[in-house]
CSV table of C-alpha atoms in Angstrom, one decimal:
chain,number,residue,atom,x,y,z
E,14,MET,CA,100.3,103.4,84.5
E,15,SER,CA,104.1,103.4,84.9
E,16,PRO,CA,105.7,100.4,84.1
E,17,SER,CA,106.3,99.3,87.6
E,18,SER,CA,102.8,98.4,87.8
E,19,GLU,CA,102.9,96.7,84.5
E,20,ILE,CA,102.2,93.2,85.6
E,21,LEU,CA,100.7,93.8,88.7
E,22,HIS,CA,97.0,94.6,88.1
E,23,ASN,CA,96.3,91.7,85.6
E,24,ASN,CA,93.1,90.5,86.6
E,25,ASN,CA,89.9,92.7,86.7
E,26,ASP,CA,87.0,93.5,84.5
E,27,ASP,CA,84.5,90.8,83.3
E,28,ASN,CA,86.8,88.1,81.4
E,29,SER,CA,89.5,90.6,81.6
E,30,THR,CA,92.6,91.6,83.6
E,31,THR,CA,94.1,95.3,84.0
E,32,SER,CA,96.5,95.6,84.5
E,33,THR,CA,99.0,94.8,83.3
E,34,THR,CA,99.8,98.4,82.7
E,35,THR,CA,102.6,100.5,81.4
E,36,PRO,CA,102.9,104.2,81.4
E,37,GLY,CA,99.8,105.0,79.5
E,38,TYR,CA,99.3,101.4,78.6
E,39,VAL,CA,95.9,101.2,77.3
E,40,SER,CA,94.3,98.1,79.3
E,41,PHE,CA,92.6,96.5,76.1
E,42,THR,CA,92.2,93.8,78.7
E,43,SER,CA,89.8,95.5,80.6
E,44,LEU,CA,87.3,95.6,77.8
E,45,LYS,CA,84.5,92.9,77.9
E,46,GLU,CA,85.1,89.6,75.9
E,47,ASN,CA,82.6,90.6,73.1
E,48,LYS,CA,84.4,94.1,72.6
E,49,LEU,CA,87.7,92.2,72.7
E,50,LYS,CA,86.6,90.0,69.8
E,51,SER,CA,85.2,92.8,68.1
E,52,LEU,CA,88.5,95.0,68.5
E,53,ARG,CA,90.5,91.9,67.0
E,54,SER,CA,88.2,91.6,64.0
E,55,ASN,CA,87.7,95.2,63.3
E,56,THR,CA,90.8,97.2,64.1
E,57,THR,CA,92.2,98.9,61.3
E,58,SER,CA,95.2,100.8,62.9
E,59,SER,CA,97.5,97.9,63.2
E,60,THR,CA,101.1,99.0,64.3
E,61,ALA,CA,104.3,98.4,62.1
E,62,LEU,CA,105.1,95.7,64.8
E,63,GLU,CA,102.1,93.8,64.0
E,64,SER,CA,102.1,93.9,60.6
E,65,ALA,CA,105.9,92.7,60.5
E,66,PHE,CA,105.3,90.0,63.0
E,67,LEU,CA,101.9,88.4,62.2
E,68,SER,CA,100.0,88.2,59.2
E,69,ASN,CA,96.3,89.2,59.3
E,70,ASP,CA,93.2,87.2,58.4
E,71,ASP,CA,93.3,87.9,54.7
E,72,ASP,CA,96.7,86.8,54.1
E,73,ASP,CA,97.5,83.6,52.3
E,74,SER,CA,99.7,82.1,55.0
E,75,PRO,CA,99.5,78.3,55.6
E,76,PRO,CA,97.7,77.5,58.7
E,77,SER,CA,100.6,75.6,60.1
E,78,SER,CA,102.6,78.9,59.9
E,79,ASN,CA,100.0,81.1,61.5
E,80,THR,CA,99.8,78.3,64.3
E,81,THR,CA,103.6,78.5,64.9
E,82,LYS,CA,103.5,82.2,65.1
E,83,LEU,CA,100.7,81.9,67.7
E,84,ILE,CA,102.3,79.4,69.8
E,85,LEU,CA,105.5,81.6,69.8
E,86,THR,CA,103.7,84.6,70.4
E,87,PHE,CA,101.7,83.1,73.6
E,88,THR,CA,105.0,81.8,74.9
E,89,SER,CA,107.0,84.9,74.5
E,90,PHE,CA,104.1,86.6,76.2
E,91,VAL,CA,104.2,84.2,79.1
E,92,LEU,CA,108.0,84.4,79.5
E,93,SER,CA,108.0,88.2,79.3
E,94,GLY,CA,105.3,88.6,81.9
E,95,THR,CA,107.0,86.6,84.2
E,96,ILE,CA,110.4,88.4,83.5
E,97,LEU,CA,108.8,91.8,83.8
E,98,ALA,CA,107.2,90.5,87.3
E,99,VAL,CA,110.6,89.8,88.5
E,100,LEU,CA,112.2,93.1,87.0
E,101,SER,CA,109.5,95.0,88.7
E,102,LYS,CA,111.2,94.0,92.0
E,103,LEU,CA,114.8,94.1,91.2
E,104,GLN,CA,114.6,97.7,90.0
E,105,ALA,CA,112.8,98.4,93.3
E,106,LEU,CA,115.7,97.1,95.2
E,107,THR,CA,118.2,99.3,93.3
E,108,MET,CA,116.1,102.2,94.0
E,109,TYR,CA,115.0,101.3,97.8
E,110,ASN,CA,115.6,105.1,98.8
E,111,TYR,CA,114.3,106.7,95.6
E,112,PRO,CA,110.8,105.5,94.9
E,113,ASN,CA,109.4,108.7,93.8
E,114,PHE,CA,112.4,108.9,91.5
E,115,LEU,CA,111.6,105.6,90.2
E,116,ASN,CA,108.2,106.2,89.3
E,117,VAL,CA,108.8,109.4,87.4
E,118,TRP,CA,111.7,108.2,85.5
E,119,SER,CA,109.9,104.9,84.4
E,120,CYS,CA,107.4,107.3,82.6
E,121,VAL,CA,110.1,109.6,81.4
E,122,LEU,CA,112.0,106.5,79.8
E,123,TYR,CA,108.7,104.9,78.5
E,124,VAL,CA,107.8,108.5,76.6
E,125,PRO,CA,110.7,108.4,73.9
E,126,LEU,CA,110.4,104.7,73.3
E,127,CYS,CA,106.7,105.1,72.2
E,128,PHE,CA,107.3,108.4,70.2
E,129,LEU,CA,110.2,106.6,68.4
E,130,TYR,CA,107.3,105.0,66.6
E,131,ILE,CA,104.5,107.7,66.7
E,132,LEU,CA,106.4,110.3,64.9
E,133,PRO,CA,107.5,108.4,61.9
E,134,ALA,CA,104.2,106.6,61.9
E,135,ALA,CA,102.2,109.9,61.9
E,136,LYS,CA,104.3,111.1,59.2
E,137,TYR,CA,103.9,108.4,56.8
E,138,LYS,CA,100.1,108.1,57.7
E,139,LEU,CA,100.5,104.7,59.4
E,140,ILE,CA,98.3,106.4,62.0
E,141,PRO,CA,94.9,107.4,60.7
E,142,PRO,CA,94.6,111.4,60.6
E,143,GLU,CA,91.5,111.3,62.5
E,144,GLN,CA,93.3,109.9,65.5
E,145,LEU,CA,95.9,112.7,65.4
E,146,GLU,CA,93.0,115.3,65.1
E,147,HIS,CA,91.0,113.8,67.9
E,148,SER,CA,90.6,115.4,71.2
E,149,LYS,CA,93.1,114.4,73.8
E,150,THR,CA,90.8,115.0,77.0
E,151,PRO,CA,90.1,111.3,77.4
E,152,PHE,CA,93.9,110.8,77.5
E,153,LEU,CA,93.7,112.9,80.6
E,154,PHE,CA,91.3,111.2,82.6
E,155,MET,CA,93.0,107.9,81.4
E,156,ALA,CA,96.1,109.1,82.9
E,157,ILE,CA,94.7,110.4,86.0
E,158,PHE,CA,93.4,107.0,87.1
E,159,ASP,CA,96.8,105.3,85.7
E,160,THR,CA,98.8,107.6,87.6
E,161,LEU,CA,97.1,107.1,91.1
E,162,ALA,CA,97.4,103.3,90.3
E,163,SER,CA,101.1,103.2,89.2
E,164,THR,CA,102.3,105.5,92.1
E,165,MET,CA,100.5,103.4,94.6
E,166,THR,CA,102.2,100.2,93.1
E,167,THR,CA,105.6,101.5,92.5
E,168,PHE,CA,105.7,102.5,96.0
E,169,ALA,CA,104.4,99.1,97.3
E,170,SER,CA,107.0,97.2,95.1
E,171,VAL,CA,109.7,98.8,97.1
E,172,TYR,CA,108.9,97.6,100.6
E,173,LEU,CA,106.8,94.4,99.9
E,174,PRO,CA,108.4,90.9,98.9
E,175,GLY,CA,108.1,89.7,95.4
E,176,PRO,CA,105.4,87.1,95.9
E,177,LEU,CA,103.0,89.7,97.6
E,178,LEU,CA,103.4,91.8,94.4
E,179,VAL,CA,102.2,89.3,92.2
E,180,LEU,CA,99.4,87.8,94.2
E,181,LEU,CA,97.7,90.8,96.1
E,182,PRO,CA,96.8,92.8,92.6
E,183,GLN,CA,94.4,89.8,92.0
E,184,ALA,CA,92.1,91.8,94.2
E,185,SER,CA,91.5,93.7,91.3
E,186,ILE,CA,89.0,90.7,90.3
E,187,PRO,CA,86.4,91.4,92.7
E,188,MET,CA,86.8,95.1,92.8
E,189,SER,CA,86.5,95.6,89.3
E,190,MET,CA,83.3,93.3,89.3
E,191,LEU,CA,81.7,95.4,92.0
E,192,LEU,CA,82.6,98.7,90.2
E,193,SER,CA,81.4,97.3,86.7
E,194,LYS,CA,78.2,96.2,88.4
E,195,PHE,CA,77.3,99.6,89.6
E,196,TYR,CA,78.6,101.6,86.9
E,197,LEU,CA,78.3,99.5,83.9
E,198,LYS,CA,75.4,97.4,84.7
E,199,SER,CA,77.7,94.6,84.0
E,200,LYS,CA,76.2,91.0,84.5
E,201,TYR,CA,78.2,88.2,85.7
E,202,GLY,CA,77.9,84.3,85.8
E,203,LYS,CA,77.7,81.9,88.9
E,204,TRP,CA,81.4,80.8,88.4
E,205,GLN,CA,82.5,84.3,88.2
E,206,TYR,CA,81.1,85.2,91.6
E,207,ALA,CA,82.3,82.0,93.1
E,208,GLY,CA,86.0,82.7,91.6
E,209,ALA,CA,86.1,86.2,92.8
E,210,ALA,CA,85.0,85.1,96.4
E,211,VAL,CA,87.9,82.4,96.4
E,212,VAL,CA,90.4,85.0,95.1
E,213,ILE,CA,89.5,87.0,98.4
E,214,LEU,CA,90.0,84.0,100.5
E,215,GLY,CA,93.4,83.2,99.0
E,216,ILE,CA,94.5,86.8,99.6
E,217,LEU,CA,93.5,86.6,103.0
E,218,VAL,CA,95.6,83.2,103.5
E,219,VAL,CA,98.7,84.9,102.2
E,220,LEU,CA,98.3,88.0,104.4
E,221,GLU,CA,97.7,85.9,107.3
E,222,PRO,CA,101.3,85.3,108.2
E,223,VAL,CA,102.1,88.8,107.7
E,224,MET,CA,99.2,90.0,110.3
E,225,THR,CA,100.1,87.1,112.6
E,226,ASN,CA,103.8,87.5,112.5
E,227,ARG,CA,104.1,83.6,112.9
E,228,HIS,CA,106.7,83.2,110.2
E,229,ALA,CA,109.0,85.8,111.9
E,230,PRO,CA,111.8,84.6,114.2
E,231,ASP,CA,111.2,84.9,118.0
E,232,TYR,CA,114.4,87.0,118.4
E,233,VAL,CA,116.1,89.4,116.3
E,234,CYS,CA,119.5,91.4,116.2
E,235,VAL,CA,119.1,95.0,116.2
E,236,ALA,CA,121.9,97.8,116.2
E,237,LEU,CA,121.8,100.4,118.9
E,238,ASP,CA,123.3,102.9,116.4
E,239,GLU,CA,121.3,102.0,113.2
E,240,GLU,CA,123.3,104.8,111.2
E,241,ARG,CA,126.5,103.1,111.4
E,242,ASP,CA,125.8,99.4,112.5
E,243,CYS,CA,122.3,98.4,111.1
E,244,VAL,CA,123.5,96.3,108.2
E,245,ASP,CA,125.9,94.3,110.2
E,246,CYS,CA,123.7,93.6,113.1
E,247,ILE,CA,120.5,92.5,111.2
E,248,SER,CA,122.9,90.0,109.2
E,249,GLN,CA,123.7,88.3,112.8
E,250,MET,CA,121.4,85.3,113.1
E,251,SER,CA,122.3,83.9,116.6
E,252,GLN,CA,122.3,85.4,119.9
E,253,GLU,CA,126.1,84.5,120.1
E,254,GLU,CA,126.7,86.3,116.9
E,255,CYS,CA,124.8,89.3,117.6
E,256,GLU,CA,126.2,89.7,121.2
E,257,GLY,CA,129.6,88.9,120.1
E,258,PHE,CA,129.6,91.4,117.2
E,259,ALA,CA,131.7,94.6,117.5
E,260,SER,CA,132.2,97.4,114.6
E,261,SER,CA,135.4,98.6,113.5
E,262,SER,CA,136.4,102.3,113.3
E,263,ASP,CA,139.3,104.3,112.5
E,264,GLU,CA,138.4,106.5,115.5
E,265,GLY,CA,139.7,106.1,118.9
E,266,ASN,CA,141.2,102.7,120.4
E,267,LEU,CA,138.5,99.9,119.5
E,268,THR,CA,139.0,96.5,120.9
E,269,ASP,CA,136.9,93.8,119.6
E,270,ILE,CA,135.6,91.7,122.8
E,271,PHE,CA,133.0,89.2,123.1
E,272,ASN,CA,129.9,91.5,124.4
E,273,ASP,CA,131.1,95.1,123.6
E,274,VAL,CA,133.2,97.4,121.7
E,275,VAL,CA,135.6,99.4,124.2
E,276,VAL,CA,136.8,102.7,123.4
E,277,GLY,CA,139.6,103.6,125.7
E,278,ASP,CA,138.1,102.7,129.1
E,279,VAL,CA,134.5,103.0,127.7
E,280,SER,CA,132.4,99.7,127.0
E,281,ILE,CA,129.9,100.4,124.4
E,282,ALA,CA,127.5,97.7,123.1
E,283,THR,CA,127.0,97.5,119.4
E,284,CYS,CA,124.1,94.9,118.8
E,285,GLU,CA,121.3,93.8,121.0
E,286,TRP,CA,119.2,90.4,120.9
E,287,VAL,CA,115.7,91.6,121.4
E,288,GLU,CA,112.3,89.8,121.0
E,289,SER,CA,110.5,90.1,117.8
E,290,THR,CA,107.7,92.3,117.5
E,291,HIS,CA,105.7,93.9,114.7
E,292,GLU,CA,108.1,96.7,114.5
E,293,THR,CA,111.4,94.9,114.9
E,294,SER,CA,110.3,92.7,112.1
E,295,GLY,CA,109.0,95.2,109.8
E,296,THR,CA,105.4,93.8,110.0
E,297,SER,CA,103.7,97.1,110.3
E,298,THR,CA,105.4,98.4,107.1
E,299,LEU,CA,104.5,95.3,105.3
E,300,LEU,CA,100.8,95.6,106.4
E,301,PHE,CA,100.6,99.1,105.3
E,302,TRP,CA,102.0,98.7,101.9
E,303,ALA,CA,100.1,95.6,101.5
E,304,PHE,CA,97.0,97.7,102.0
E,305,ILE,CA,98.2,100.3,99.6
E,306,LEU,CA,98.7,97.7,96.8
E,307,VAL,CA,95.3,96.3,97.4
E,308,LEU,CA,94.0,99.9,97.4
E,309,SER,CA,95.8,100.6,94.1
E,310,CYS,CA,93.2,98.1,92.6
E,311,LEU,CA,90.5,100.8,92.8
E,312,PRO,CA,92.0,103.5,90.3
E,313,ALA,CA,93.3,100.5,88.0
E,314,SER,CA,89.8,99.3,87.7
E,315,MET,CA,88.3,102.7,87.5
E,316,SER,CA,90.9,103.2,84.5
E,317,SER,CA,89.7,100.0,82.9
E,318,ILE,CA,85.9,100.9,83.2
E,319,TYR,CA,86.5,104.3,81.6
E,320,LYS,CA,88.9,103.1,78.8
E,321,GLU,CA,86.0,100.4,78.2
E,322,GLN,CA,83.6,103.3,77.6
E,323,LYS,CA,85.9,105.3,75.3
E,324,LEU,CA,87.8,102.9,73.4
E,325,GLY,CA,84.6,101.9,71.8
E,326,GLU,CA,84.5,105.3,70.3
E,327,VAL,CA,87.8,105.5,68.3
E,328,GLU,CA,89.9,102.7,67.1
E,329,TRP,CA,93.0,104.0,68.6
E,330,ASP,CA,96.7,103.2,67.6
E,331,PRO,CA,97.7,101.5,70.9
E,332,VAL,CA,101.3,102.8,70.9
E,333,TYR,CA,99.9,106.2,70.1
E,334,LEU,CA,97.8,106.0,73.0
E,335,ASN,CA,100.2,104.7,75.4
E,336,GLY,CA,102.9,107.5,74.6
E,337,TRP,CA,100.5,110.4,75.0
E,338,ILE,CA,99.2,108.8,78.4
E,339,ALA,CA,102.7,108.5,79.6
E,340,LEU,CA,103.5,111.7,78.5
E,341,ILE,CA,100.5,113.1,80.7
E,342,GLN,CA,101.5,110.9,83.5
E,343,VAL,CA,105.2,112.6,83.8
E,344,PRO,CA,103.9,115.9,85.4
E,345,MET,CA,101.2,114.0,87.2
E,346,SER,CA,103.9,111.9,88.8
E,347,LEU,CA,105.7,114.7,89.9
E,348,VAL,CA,102.7,116.3,91.8
E,349,LEU,CA,102.2,113.0,93.6
E,350,ALA,CA,106.0,112.9,94.8
E,351,LEU,CA,104.7,115.8,97.2
E,352,PRO,CA,102.8,113.4,99.4
E,353,GLY,CA,104.5,110.4,98.4
E,354,GLY,CA,107.7,111.4,99.9
E,355,LEU,CA,105.9,111.7,103.4
E,356,VAL,CA,105.1,108.0,103.5
E,357,THR,CA,108.6,106.7,102.5
E,358,SER,CA,111.0,105.1,104.6
E,359,PRO,CA,112.6,107.3,105.8
E,360,PRO,CA,110.3,110.2,105.0
E,361,VAL,CA,111.2,113.0,102.5
E,362,PRO,CA,109.7,116.3,103.0
E,363,PRO,CA,109.0,118.3,99.9
E,364,SER,CA,111.9,120.5,100.7
E,365,ASP,CA,114.2,117.5,100.1
E,366,LEU,CA,112.7,116.2,96.9
E,367,PRO,CA,115.0,117.7,94.5
E,368,GLY,CA,118.2,116.4,96.5
E,369,ASN,CA,116.3,113.1,96.6
E,370,PHE,CA,115.6,113.0,92.8
E,371,TYR,CA,119.3,114.2,92.2
E,372,ASP,CA,120.6,111.3,94.4
E,373,GLY,CA,118.1,108.9,92.5
E,374,PHE,CA,119.5,109.8,88.9
E,375,LYS,CA,123.1,109.4,90.4
E,376,CYS,CA,122.3,105.9,91.6
E,377,PHE,CA,120.6,105.4,88.1
E,378,THR,CA,124.0,105.9,86.6
E,379,GLY,CA,125.7,103.9,89.3
E,380,THR,CA,127.0,106.4,91.8
E,381,GLU,CA,125.8,105.5,95.4
E,382,SER,CA,124.9,108.6,97.8
E,383,ILE,CA,123.5,106.8,101.1
E,384,THR,CA,126.0,104.6,102.5
E,385,GLU,CA,124.9,104.2,106.3
E,386,GLY,CA,121.7,103.1,107.9
E,387,CYS,CA,119.7,100.0,107.3
E,388,HIS,CA,119.5,100.4,103.6
E,389,PRO,CA,122.3,101.9,102.0
E,390,ASP,CA,122.4,102.2,98.2
E,391,ASP,CA,123.2,99.5,95.9
E,392,CYS,CA,123.3,101.0,92.8
E,393,ARG,CA,125.7,98.7,90.5
E,394,TYR,CA,122.7,97.2,88.7
E,395,ALA,CA,120.0,100.0,88.6
E,396,LEU,CA,120.8,101.3,85.1
E,397,LEU,CA,120.5,97.7,83.5
E,398,ALA,CA,117.6,96.8,85.8
E,399,MET,CA,115.6,99.6,84.7
E,400,SER,CA,116.8,99.6,81.0
E,401,LEU,CA,115.6,96.1,80.8
E,402,PHE,CA,112.4,96.6,82.7
E,403,ILE,CA,111.4,99.4,80.1
E,404,ILE,CA,112.3,97.3,76.9
E,405,VAL,CA,110.5,94.2,78.3
E,406,CYS,CA,107.7,96.3,79.3
E,407,PHE,CA,107.3,97.5,75.7
E,408,ILE,CA,107.6,94.0,74.2
E,409,PHE,CA,105.2,92.9,76.9
E,410,THR,CA,102.7,95.3,76.0
E,411,ASN,CA,102.8,94.8,72.0
E,412,LEU,CA,102.6,90.8,72.4
E,413,MET,CA,99.6,91.4,74.4
E,414,ILE,CA,97.9,93.2,71.5
E,415,LEU,CA,99.0,90.5,69.0
E,416,LEU,CA,97.5,88.1,71.2
E,417,LEU,CA,94.2,90.2,71.4
E,418,LYS,CA,94.3,91.0,67.7
E,419,TYR,CA,95.3,87.5,66.1
E,420,SER,CA,93.8,84.9,68.5
E,421,SER,CA,91.2,85.0,71.1
E,422,ALA,CA,90.5,86.7,74.6
E,423,ASN,CA,90.8,83.6,76.1
E,424,LEU,CA,94.1,82.7,75.0
E,425,MET,CA,95.4,86.0,76.5
E,426,PHE,CA,93.5,85.3,79.7
E,427,LEU,CA,95.2,81.9,79.8
E,428,ALA,CA,98.6,83.4,79.3
E,429,LEU,CA,98.1,85.9,82.1
E,430,THR,CA,96.8,83.0,84.3
E,431,CYS,CA,100.1,81.2,83.7
E,432,ILE,CA,102.3,84.4,84.7
E,433,VAL,CA,100.7,84.4,88.1
E,434,PRO,CA,102.3,81.2,89.6
E,435,LEU,CA,105.5,81.5,87.4
E,436,GLY,CA,106.1,85.0,88.6
E,437,ASN,CA,105.2,84.0,92.0
E,438,LEU,CA,107.6,80.9,91.9
E,439,ALA,CA,110.3,82.7,90.4
E,440,PHE,CA,111.2,84.7,93.5
E,441,ALA,CA,112.0,81.8,95.3
E,442,LEU,CA,114.8,80.7,92.9
E,443,PRO,CA,118.2,80.4,95.0
E,444,PHE,CA,120.1,82.7,92.5
E,445,MET,CA,117.2,85.6,92.8
E,446,PRO,CA,118.5,88.7,94.4
E,447,GLY,CA,116.0,89.4,97.3
E,448,ARG,CA,115.2,85.8,97.3
E,449,VAL,CA,111.9,84.8,99.5
E,450,ALA,CA,111.8,81.4,100.9
E,451,MET,CA,108.5,79.7,100.2
E,452,ASN,CA,106.4,78.7,103.3
E,453,SER,CA,103.5,76.3,103.3
E,454,SER,CA,100.9,79.3,103.7
E,455,ASP,CA,102.3,80.9,100.7
E,456,LEU,CA,101.7,77.9,98.7
E,457,ILE,CA,98.2,77.3,100.0
E,458,GLY,CA,97.4,81.1,99.2
E,459,LEU,CA,99.0,80.6,95.8
E,460,SER,CA,96.9,77.6,95.0
E,461,VAL,CA,93.7,79.0,96.3
E,462,ILE,CA,94.2,82.3,94.2
E,463,MET,CA,94.9,80.2,91.3
E,464,PHE,CA,91.8,78.1,91.6
E,465,GLY,CA,89.8,81.3,91.7
E,466,ILE,CA,91.3,82.7,88.8
E,467,VAL,CA,90.4,79.6,86.9
E,468,SER,CA,87.1,79.5,88.2
E,469,TYR,CA,86.7,83.0,87.3
E,470,ARG,CA,88.1,82.7,83.9
E,471,PHE,CA,87.1,79.4,82.8
E,472,GLY,CA,85.0,77.7,85.4
E,473,SER,CA,81.9,76.9,83.2
E,474,VAL,CA,84.1,75.2,80.8
E,475,LEU,CA,86.5,73.3,82.9
E,476,PHE,CA,83.9,72.3,85.8
E,477,GLY,CA,81.0,71.7,83.4
E,478,GLY,CA,77.6,73.4,83.0
E,479,CYS,CA,76.7,76.4,81.2
E,480,ASP,CA,77.6,79.5,83.2
E,481,THR,CA,75.0,81.9,82.6
E,482,THR,CA,74.7,85.7,83.7
E,483,GLU,CA,71.8,87.0,85.3
E,484,GLU,CA,70.6,88.8,82.2
E,485,GLU,CA,70.9,85.3,80.2
E,486,GLU,CA,68.9,83.5,83.3
E,487,GLN,CA,66.2,86.2,83.1
E,488,HIS,CA,65.9,85.6,79.4
E,489,GLU,CA,65.7,81.9,79.6
E,490,LYS,CA,62.9,82.4,82.4
E,491,ASN,CA,60.9,84.5,79.8
E,492,ASP,CA,61.4,81.9,77.2
E,493,LEU,CA,59.5,79.4,79.4
E,494,LEU,CA,56.5,81.9,79.1
E,495,GLN,CA,56.6,81.6,75.5
E,496,PRO,CA,54.7,78.8,73.7
E,497,LEU,CA,56.9,76.1,72.1
E,498,LEU,CA,55.2,76.4,68.7
E,499,ASN,CA,54.2,79.7,67.0
E,500,LEU,CA,51.3,78.6,65.2
E,501,GLU,CA,51.3,81.9,63.2
E,502,GLU,CA,54.6,81.6,61.8
E,503,LEU,CA,53.8,77.9,60.6
E,504,GLY,CA,50.8,79.1,58.6
E,505,LEU,CA,48.5,76.4,59.9
E,506,GLU,CA,44.8,76.2,60.0
E,507,VAL,CA,43.3,75.5,63.7
E,508,GLU,CA,39.9,75.2,65.0
E,509,VAL,CA,38.8,77.4,67.6
E,510,VAL,CA,36.1,77.0,70.2
E,511,SER,CA,34.5,80.0,71.4
E,512,GLU,CA,32.8,80.7,74.9
E,513,ASP,CA,29.4,80.0,73.7
E,514,GLY,CA,30.6,76.8,72.4
E,515,ARG,CA,30.7,77.2,68.4
E,516,LEU,CA,33.4,75.8,66.6
E,517,SER,CA,35.1,78.0,63.8
E,518,ARG,CA,38.2,77.6,61.5
E,519,ARG,CA,40.8,80.0,61.4
E,520,HIS,CA,43.8,80.0,58.9
E,521,LEU,CA,46.9,81.6,60.3
E,522,ILE,CA,49.3,82.9,57.8
């Protein structure tokens, strides 16, 4: 997926998480726990970063040194994941008018970063030749699912507040459970079913204020001329300020009075104090993109299921796999830009896409093109935000691989669980651009979702009891039908009474 969706889909398969996905990021976390452990113990195609940072199991490094490295890796992974969640929204703020450009350009920037490793690694045979010669067809299908998910996620990140970007993708837990159960015939324990149900409840708690519009103010200030006065009017927080605002202009004879702008002898109102509705508060837009973000969990989960099937066939170098999938995602993202432009705000028809991409690139370099309307360009930090995002995304991906390879899947799940509340609460910090104030419903929803995630991943350990899957339960039932002692294995001599009452001895070997 595109890096814009890197930290969003981070909970999906049995004992797993998706996504955290980059353009072309292979979700090793989408594998079952036993496959993760197998990957960790059997992988031979380590990257240069892995070899340089951590020693493998055959090294003679003292345990304390390896423990220190593991603690540093865990902490760095949690911090980079939290930063990545924040940067995904910050870059979207700078690219509000250019979501298509953001989606495509993220993949474009990620490709050379991967191939800076792939080309020398292939030349010096750090990547096994059998990987280089293997068919790239599986990459195509992985890229299809990832492109769909990343495009939906990137667009949603532009229009949704930061906390929703962290919480709503947790819907991938129940969604991937359902898909895995039907396609992979996966079995789940009772705590996992309970955790998935609690996550759904938490998402409904988070969305309830959006659906009911109960946190929105009763009245809002709107501009009568949105192209000219929208930004100024929406910043007025009281009726007196709203009705008393008058815009300035170089044309005509503008006089600032309490209620109107006077042009010569004609009085023209600038702002209007109106009752808040779903349209004026933007609730309809939020609900639409919240639905799109939840829906993006479907291709993300399908991607994880497909990767789970294919990654068991070949031990791919992770950066090599990431780079190829990202490369394929570039043209696919361009194709999805055609329908994508029609759902942006304002809509961008296909004929205007070239100009929109050009303006997006200008914004990336710091030049603003749109100066009017409710969302004029603010491109001062676009280059910095996108560049930092790509770099942190690359670091986060490789740290995930390190955790999977040199620790346990449970440790990685714990790290991903920690990122959810940290990423959510980070958007409430007072210095955060686009800061979102935390309401009681937000805290309750976060708490419920966290309880669901913890129950799903660690329920049987934390809350007692042995969480068994349906398959294990059936096996236990079958065991009850077997004799407690198999006399034939013990080699005992027993007396057998036949139907006619005669006694005979049988020596069992």
